[in-house]
Amino acid sequence: MTTSFFYMGRKSKAKVRRQEILFHFYEVIIEEGFEGASIAKIAKKMDVNPSLLIHYFKNKDKMVLGLIDYIIETYSAQILPDFSTVEDPQERWDDLVDVVSRIQWNTFLNTTVYYSAYTLGFRNDEIKERFVQLYQGVSDRLQHEIEIACSKDIINVKNPKAAAKFMLTLMEGANYFQNVDPEFTGDQDDLEERSKMIKETINQMVSTGTF
Amino acid sequence: MTTSFFYMGRKSKAKVRRQEILFHFYEVIIEEGFEGASIAKIAKKMDVNPSLLIHYFKNKDKMVLGLIDYIIETYSAQILPDFSTVEDPQERWDDLVDVVSRIQWNTFLNTTVYYSAYTLGFRNDEIKERFVQLYQGVSDRLQHEIEIACSKDIINVKNPKAAAKFMLTLMEGANYFQNVDPEFTGDQDDLEERSKMIKETINQMVSTGTF
Amino acid sequence: MTTSFFYMGRKSKAKVRRQEILFHFYEVIIEEGFEGASIAKIAKKMDVNPSLLIHYFKNKDKMVLGLIDYIIETYSAQILPDFSTVEDPQERWDDLVDVVSRIQWNTFLNTTVYYSAYTLGFRNDEIKERFVQLYQGVSDRLQHEIEIACSKDIINVKNPKAAAKFMLTLMEGANYFQNVDPEFTGDQDDLEERSKMIKETINQMVSTGTF
Amino acid sequence: MTTSFFYMGRKSKAKVRRQEILFHFYEVIIEEGFEGASIAKIAKKMDVNPSLLIHYFKNKDKMVLGLIDYIIETYSAQILPDFSTVEDPQERWDDLVDVVSRIQWNTFLNTTVYYSAYTLGFRNDEIKERFVQLYQGVSDRLQHEIEIACSKDIINVKNPKAAAKFMLTLMEGANYFQNVDPEFTGDQDDLEERSKMIKETINQMVSTGTF
DNA sequence: GATGAATGAGTGTTCATTCAT
DNA sequence: GATGAATGAACACTCATTCAT
């Protein structure tokens, strides 16, 4: 539908509304699970008519895709800070490893929502592709940092890509396992200890020439 | 209650039926996702009446719990073989590391089904508990093997529990990451290479006194 | 779903229920038009749950097809009586022409329902086919009567098929036109007059060698 | 109210828009049936906002009435040409019969649309009235031509109105029947043959004093 | 003149489940 | 042990329509 200059009609609220809807979608999934998150429930939570959600997303499938994007953007934006401002190379590398070892993405992304989305990817290529790209992006950034650290002789790695993947594997494994570790308390000491272990593992691997 | 032959037969039939239902439940989840797996669809696939499923499981919640058990039993039974028959300690350790590094549980448990079940745990304590116990069991067995290898001076580990957790983390991380790695082809060479890297990582960590 | 001898389950009411549903479908169309005949309205009229209609017909399309069959069976059963018992050939022919000239199928089939169904045929080959066969059947029977009358020298027709089609055309045209004729009162005298004219037309055509 | 040039322009734009909407309404009915022709679909086809259609027609009922008018105007305009310019009375009559025998109104009016509209008349007096008047008009014109032909001794008819109705009946019956005649191919020869038969029938009836 | 926001009733259909047989 | 009848709540979605801009 072309919007001519003369007949503009009502101002679009689409961007804000869509964001708002996705936020509530997210909230309902937390409370009721992905399979329990119906349009009606989301609408009720927003105190609007269910058909309004359809108005903004055409159908639920597109709403789910919107949510996936929302999740992935959140993840991307928060998973790794920008290290390019850190001048000292040793410090830059230490910062990176520090961040990687401390990451608990269930603090900025609800676990149920995240795993629900991730699981959808196995039966939906469009969704899978987004996750692939997400991890590709993170992997690339890690690789980039590894290469820099390497060039400054901070670490010793022949295959930066493999090393980046190893780091990612460790990050994800730690996160995954945390969910089922009965000894995981979440308190500061526990987190510190785990972080330290991951850090040591990484440093061990990047200094002994394994990669 | 007498356990006559007849009674056994009856009981066994119910058991078989339940197994059969769970198997089809599993299959439907693969095709339609957890949220798409309805009693009607399962019944259709089995070519029986939907009421029959209710008859055997009382309600769907209990059917889901049955499925979780089914999954966890499968996982438990297949994740790690029994190494107690291997006499040579070095060989026993090598076998273990070999198995751990090669594990791809998506070969014996469908990824969608597994992650769906895993995700349910975040909102259902009963389910969570089963997963916790599952990993606890695996962790205990790994720890046990580490202790044996340690006592025979094959490896050098002060904190066997931490080492076991590290191995689990690596296993799960590798599995998780595989799903989103665009470079993962699944062919023999690729698998071999990944396996080798995990093996080296483990051996590196258990020999340098990190744990 | 196979119904073994041993486990028969509950007795099927399908045949009766389906008929009952179709009857109410028909009734609702009369009151609200085809486009206004929703499953909910039919169910309400029957004082049952809407999902019960789905239970018996799977979906609305199949319900519509069921209705078409219902209509066509009614039409077939009532449009022409059996003339084979009439022994005297002249009487047999006269009876036929009498019936044909008097037919007002809106007395045994509601006009809205009938035309709605007929109209559906233009966009649905399955429905169209049923109407084609319906008219084919009537045409065949007319042709058969014409041939008999011909062989007994009651009438003089070289092309019985064409004559049969002409009679059908006249029948349908008269019915169609009646609906939009402001002078059509429907009272006895009017009907008689129209009937007489059709009769004369037919007899004129089958005696002067037009066919 | 002054009919200034400007005002004319505005008024004309509305008229054009309304025509445009009705045209697309018509098109959607062809594709989706009357019951499937929603405002949203029409708007989508026109690539305008649904509210615009309401803006021009107030509500759907009035849009339907507009469509009926559109159909009836088209029908009226095309069903019978003006014969008043034909001077020779025999030729004039022959032309008329020729036209009548050849009419296939599904060439200038889609069958689905026409029958849908016609069917609506049974439950809506306003619509019925328009169809009645439509056929009244056609009937009057036929009667007029019959009277002229009679006065010139081309044909022999005592009851011109009855003869006109007969012609209309034949026209409509032929059209109706064509839709369900499996032997109707639509090719030139077939049409020619049918046309010839109708022509003969008419001429037979208007010369033998049946009317 | 035209758009987009928003509603509320309604659509067909699926859901898990109960109960009679 | 198994089926089929029946329900009632819920599902995603479409409907015509109103109103603000």
mmCIF file of C-alpha atoms in Angstrom, chain C residues 8-142:
data_model
loop_
_atom_site.group_PDB
_atom_site.id
_atom_site.type_symbol
_atom_site.label_atom_id
_atom_site.label_comp_id
_atom_site.label_asym_id
_atom_site.label_seq_id
_atom_site.Cartn_x
_atom_site.Cartn_y
_atom_site.Cartn_z
ATOM 1 C CA MET C 8 -16.383 -52.873 19.709
ATOM 2 C CA GLY C 9 -16.733 -49.845 21.928
ATOM 3 C CA ARG C 10 -19.733 -47.617 21.812
ATOM 4 C CA LYS C 11 -22.452 -47.981 19.210
ATOM 5 C CA SER C 12 -22.168 -45.606 16.297
ATOM 6 C CA LYS C 13 -24.783 -42.905 15.963
ATOM 7 C CA ALA C 14 -23.047 -41.461 12.962
ATOM 8 C CA LYS C 15 -25.700 -42.125 10.345
ATOM 9 C CA VAL C 16 -28.556 -40.630 12.315
ATOM 10 C CA ARG C 17 -26.508 -37.754 13.684
ATOM 11 C CA ARG C 18 -25.119 -36.778 10.318
ATOM 12 C CA GLN C 19 -28.599 -36.722 8.838
ATOM 13 C CA GLU C 20 -29.789 -34.636 11.743
ATOM 14 C CA ILE C 21 -26.951 -32.177 11.310
ATOM 15 C CA LEU C 22 -27.590 -31.829 7.591
ATOM 16 C CA PHE C 23 -31.258 -31.156 8.252
ATOM 17 C CA HIS C 24 -30.389 -28.317 10.600
ATOM 18 C CA PHE C 25 -27.748 -27.014 8.218
ATOM 19 C CA TYR C 26 -30.476 -26.848 5.602
ATOM 20 C CA GLU C 27 -32.774 -25.022 7.982
ATOM 21 C CA VAL C 28 -30.184 -22.442 8.919
ATOM 22 C CA ILE C 29 -29.442 -21.724 5.267
ATOM 23 C CA ILE C 30 -33.108 -20.988 4.736
ATOM 24 C CA GLU C 31 -33.073 -18.494 7.589
ATOM 25 C CA GLU C 32 -29.647 -16.956 7.193
ATOM 26 C CA GLY C 33 -28.479 -17.796 3.718
ATOM 27 C CA PHE C 34 -25.600 -20.035 2.816
ATOM 28 C CA GLU C 35 -23.006 -17.445 3.802
ATOM 29 C CA GLY C 36 -24.709 -17.034 7.151
ATOM 30 C CA ALA C 37 -24.887 -20.711 7.990
ATOM 31 C CA SER C 38 -22.079 -21.200 10.465
ATOM 32 C CA ILE C 39 -21.292 -24.312 12.430
ATOM 33 C CA ALA C 40 -21.999 -22.439 15.637
ATOM 34 C CA LYS C 41 -25.481 -21.473 14.478
ATOM 35 C CA ILE C 42 -26.303 -24.991 13.382
ATOM 36 C CA ALA C 43 -25.051 -26.374 16.673
ATOM 37 C CA LYS C 44 -27.050 -23.852 18.627
ATOM 38 C CA LYS C 45 -30.173 -24.836 16.750
ATOM 39 C CA MET C 46 -29.487 -28.490 17.556
ATOM 40 C CA ASP C 47 -28.620 -27.580 21.121
ATOM 41 C CA VAL C 48 -25.315 -29.413 20.963
ATOM 42 C CA ASN C 49 -21.697 -28.346 21.056
ATOM 43 C CA PRO C 50 -20.206 -27.045 17.801
ATOM 44 C CA SER C 51 -17.332 -29.464 18.029
ATOM 45 C CA LEU C 52 -19.785 -32.309 17.730
ATOM 46 C CA LEU C 53 -20.512 -31.295 14.148
ATOM 47 C CA ILE C 54 -16.801 -31.418 13.444
ATOM 48 C CA HIS C 55 -16.685 -34.810 15.117
ATOM 49 C CA TYR C 56 -19.139 -36.133 12.547
ATOM 50 C CA PHE C 57 -17.968 -34.296 9.448
ATOM 51 C CA LYS C 58 -14.273 -33.582 10.098
ATOM 52 C CA ASN C 59 -14.649 -30.104 8.591
ATOM 53 C CA LYS C 60 -17.154 -27.746 7.087
ATOM 54 C CA ASP C 61 -16.244 -28.491 3.499
ATOM 55 C CA LYS C 62 -17.234 -32.085 4.017
ATOM 56 C CA MET C 63 -20.399 -30.922 5.699
ATOM 57 C CA VAL C 64 -21.229 -28.872 2.622
ATOM 58 C CA LEU C 65 -20.604 -31.892 0.455
ATOM 59 C CA GLY C 66 -22.882 -33.901 2.689
ATOM 60 C CA LEU C 67 -25.536 -31.271 2.215
ATOM 61 C CA ILE C 68 -25.165 -31.365 -1.534
ATOM 62 C CA ASP C 69 -25.704 -35.100 -1.460
ATOM 63 C CA TYR C 70 -28.719 -34.622 0.755
ATOM 64 C CA ILE C 71 -30.179 -32.083 -1.656
ATOM 65 C CA ILE C 72 -29.483 -34.151 -4.695
ATOM 66 C CA GLU C 73 -30.958 -37.275 -3.161
ATOM 67 C CA THR C 74 -34.105 -35.364 -2.271
ATOM 68 C CA TYR C 75 -34.317 -33.925 -5.737
ATOM 69 C CA SER C 76 -33.710 -37.281 -7.417
ATOM 70 C CA ALA C 77 -36.251 -39.026 -5.246
ATOM 71 C CA GLN C 78 -38.992 -36.507 -5.853
ATOM 72 C CA ILE C 79 -38.543 -35.041 -9.274
ATOM 73 C CA LEU C 80 -40.076 -37.861 -11.297
ATOM 74 C CA PRO C 81 -42.259 -40.751 -10.168
ATOM 75 C CA ASP C 82 -42.015 -44.217 -11.671
ATOM 76 C CA PHE C 83 -44.210 -44.559 -14.749
ATOM 77 C CA SER C 84 -43.448 -48.187 -15.509
ATOM 78 C CA THR C 85 -46.603 -49.359 -13.779
ATOM 79 C CA VAL C 86 -48.865 -47.422 -16.115
ATOM 80 C CA GLU C 87 -49.899 -49.897 -18.773
ATOM 81 C CA ASP C 88 -51.665 -47.806 -21.366
ATOM 82 C CA PRO C 89 -48.949 -46.005 -23.386
ATOM 83 C CA GLN C 90 -51.013 -42.905 -24.096
ATOM 84 C CA GLU C 91 -51.860 -42.572 -20.442
ATOM 85 C CA ARG C 92 -48.209 -43.103 -19.527
ATOM 86 C CA TRP C 93 -47.113 -40.284 -21.804
ATOM 87 C CA ASP C 94 -49.844 -37.976 -20.621
ATOM 88 C CA ASP C 95 -48.900 -38.658 -17.030
ATOM 89 C CA LEU C 96 -45.313 -37.808 -17.758
ATOM 90 C CA VAL C 97 -46.105 -34.537 -19.469
ATOM 91 C CA ASP C 98 -48.500 -33.735 -16.697
ATOM 92 C CA VAL C 99 -45.841 -34.209 -14.054
ATOM 93 C CA VAL C 100 -43.213 -32.317 -16.006
ATOM 94 C CA SER C 101 -45.499 -29.361 -16.588
ATOM 95 C CA ARG C 102 -46.488 -29.181 -12.935
ATOM 96 C CA ILE C 103 -43.074 -29.537 -11.366
ATOM 97 C CA GLN C 104 -42.214 -26.836 -8.938
ATOM 98 C CA TRP C 105 -39.213 -28.092 -7.158
ATOM 99 C CA ASN C 106 -39.267 -25.232 -4.712
ATOM 100 C CA THR C 107 -42.092 -27.098 -3.045
ATOM 101 C CA PHE C 108 -39.871 -29.963 -1.987
ATOM 102 C CA LEU C 109 -36.552 -28.125 -1.968
ATOM 103 C CA ASN C 110 -36.094 -24.622 -0.635
ATOM 104 C CA THR C 111 -35.080 -22.195 -3.347
ATOM 105 C CA THR C 112 -32.286 -20.476 -1.431
ATOM 106 C CA VAL C 113 -30.734 -23.773 -0.462
ATOM 107 C CA TYR C 114 -31.041 -25.216 -3.918
ATOM 108 C CA TYR C 115 -29.562 -22.233 -5.763
ATOM 109 C CA SER C 116 -26.808 -21.839 -3.194
ATOM 110 C CA ALA C 117 -25.787 -25.420 -3.793
ATOM 111 C CA TYR C 118 -26.098 -25.073 -7.544
ATOM 112 C CA THR C 119 -23.951 -21.915 -7.460
ATOM 113 C CA LEU C 120 -21.245 -23.670 -5.481
ATOM 114 C CA GLY C 121 -20.836 -26.026 -8.404
ATOM 115 C CA PHE C 122 -19.303 -23.297 -10.528
ATOM 116 C CA ARG C 123 -16.266 -23.123 -8.286
ATOM 117 C CA ASN C 124 -16.085 -26.715 -7.125
ATOM 118 C CA ASP C 125 -15.731 -29.544 -9.589
ATOM 119 C CA GLU C 126 -16.800 -32.203 -7.118
ATOM 120 C CA ILE C 127 -20.097 -30.420 -6.549
ATOM 121 C CA LYS C 128 -20.534 -29.623 -10.203
ATOM 122 C CA GLU C 129 -20.108 -33.269 -11.057
ATOM 123 C CA ARG C 130 -22.945 -34.248 -8.760
ATOM 124 C CA PHE C 131 -25.292 -31.793 -10.375
ATOM 125 C CA VAL C 132 -24.247 -32.936 -13.805
ATOM 126 C CA GLN C 133 -25.021 -36.505 -12.851
ATOM 127 C CA LEU C 134 -28.302 -35.468 -11.305
ATOM 128 C CA TYR C 135 -29.500 -33.855 -14.502
ATOM 129 C CA GLN C 136 -28.029 -36.629 -16.553
ATOM 130 C CA GLY C 137 -30.167 -39.081 -14.614
ATOM 131 C CA VAL C 138 -33.346 -37.074 -15.097
ATOM 132 C CA SER C 139 -32.525 -36.555 -18.748
ATOM 133 C CA ASP C 140 -31.997 -40.278 -19.257
ATOM 134 C CA ARG C 141 -35.325 -41.108 -17.694
ATOM 135 C CA LEU C 142 -37.140 -38.542 -19.832
#
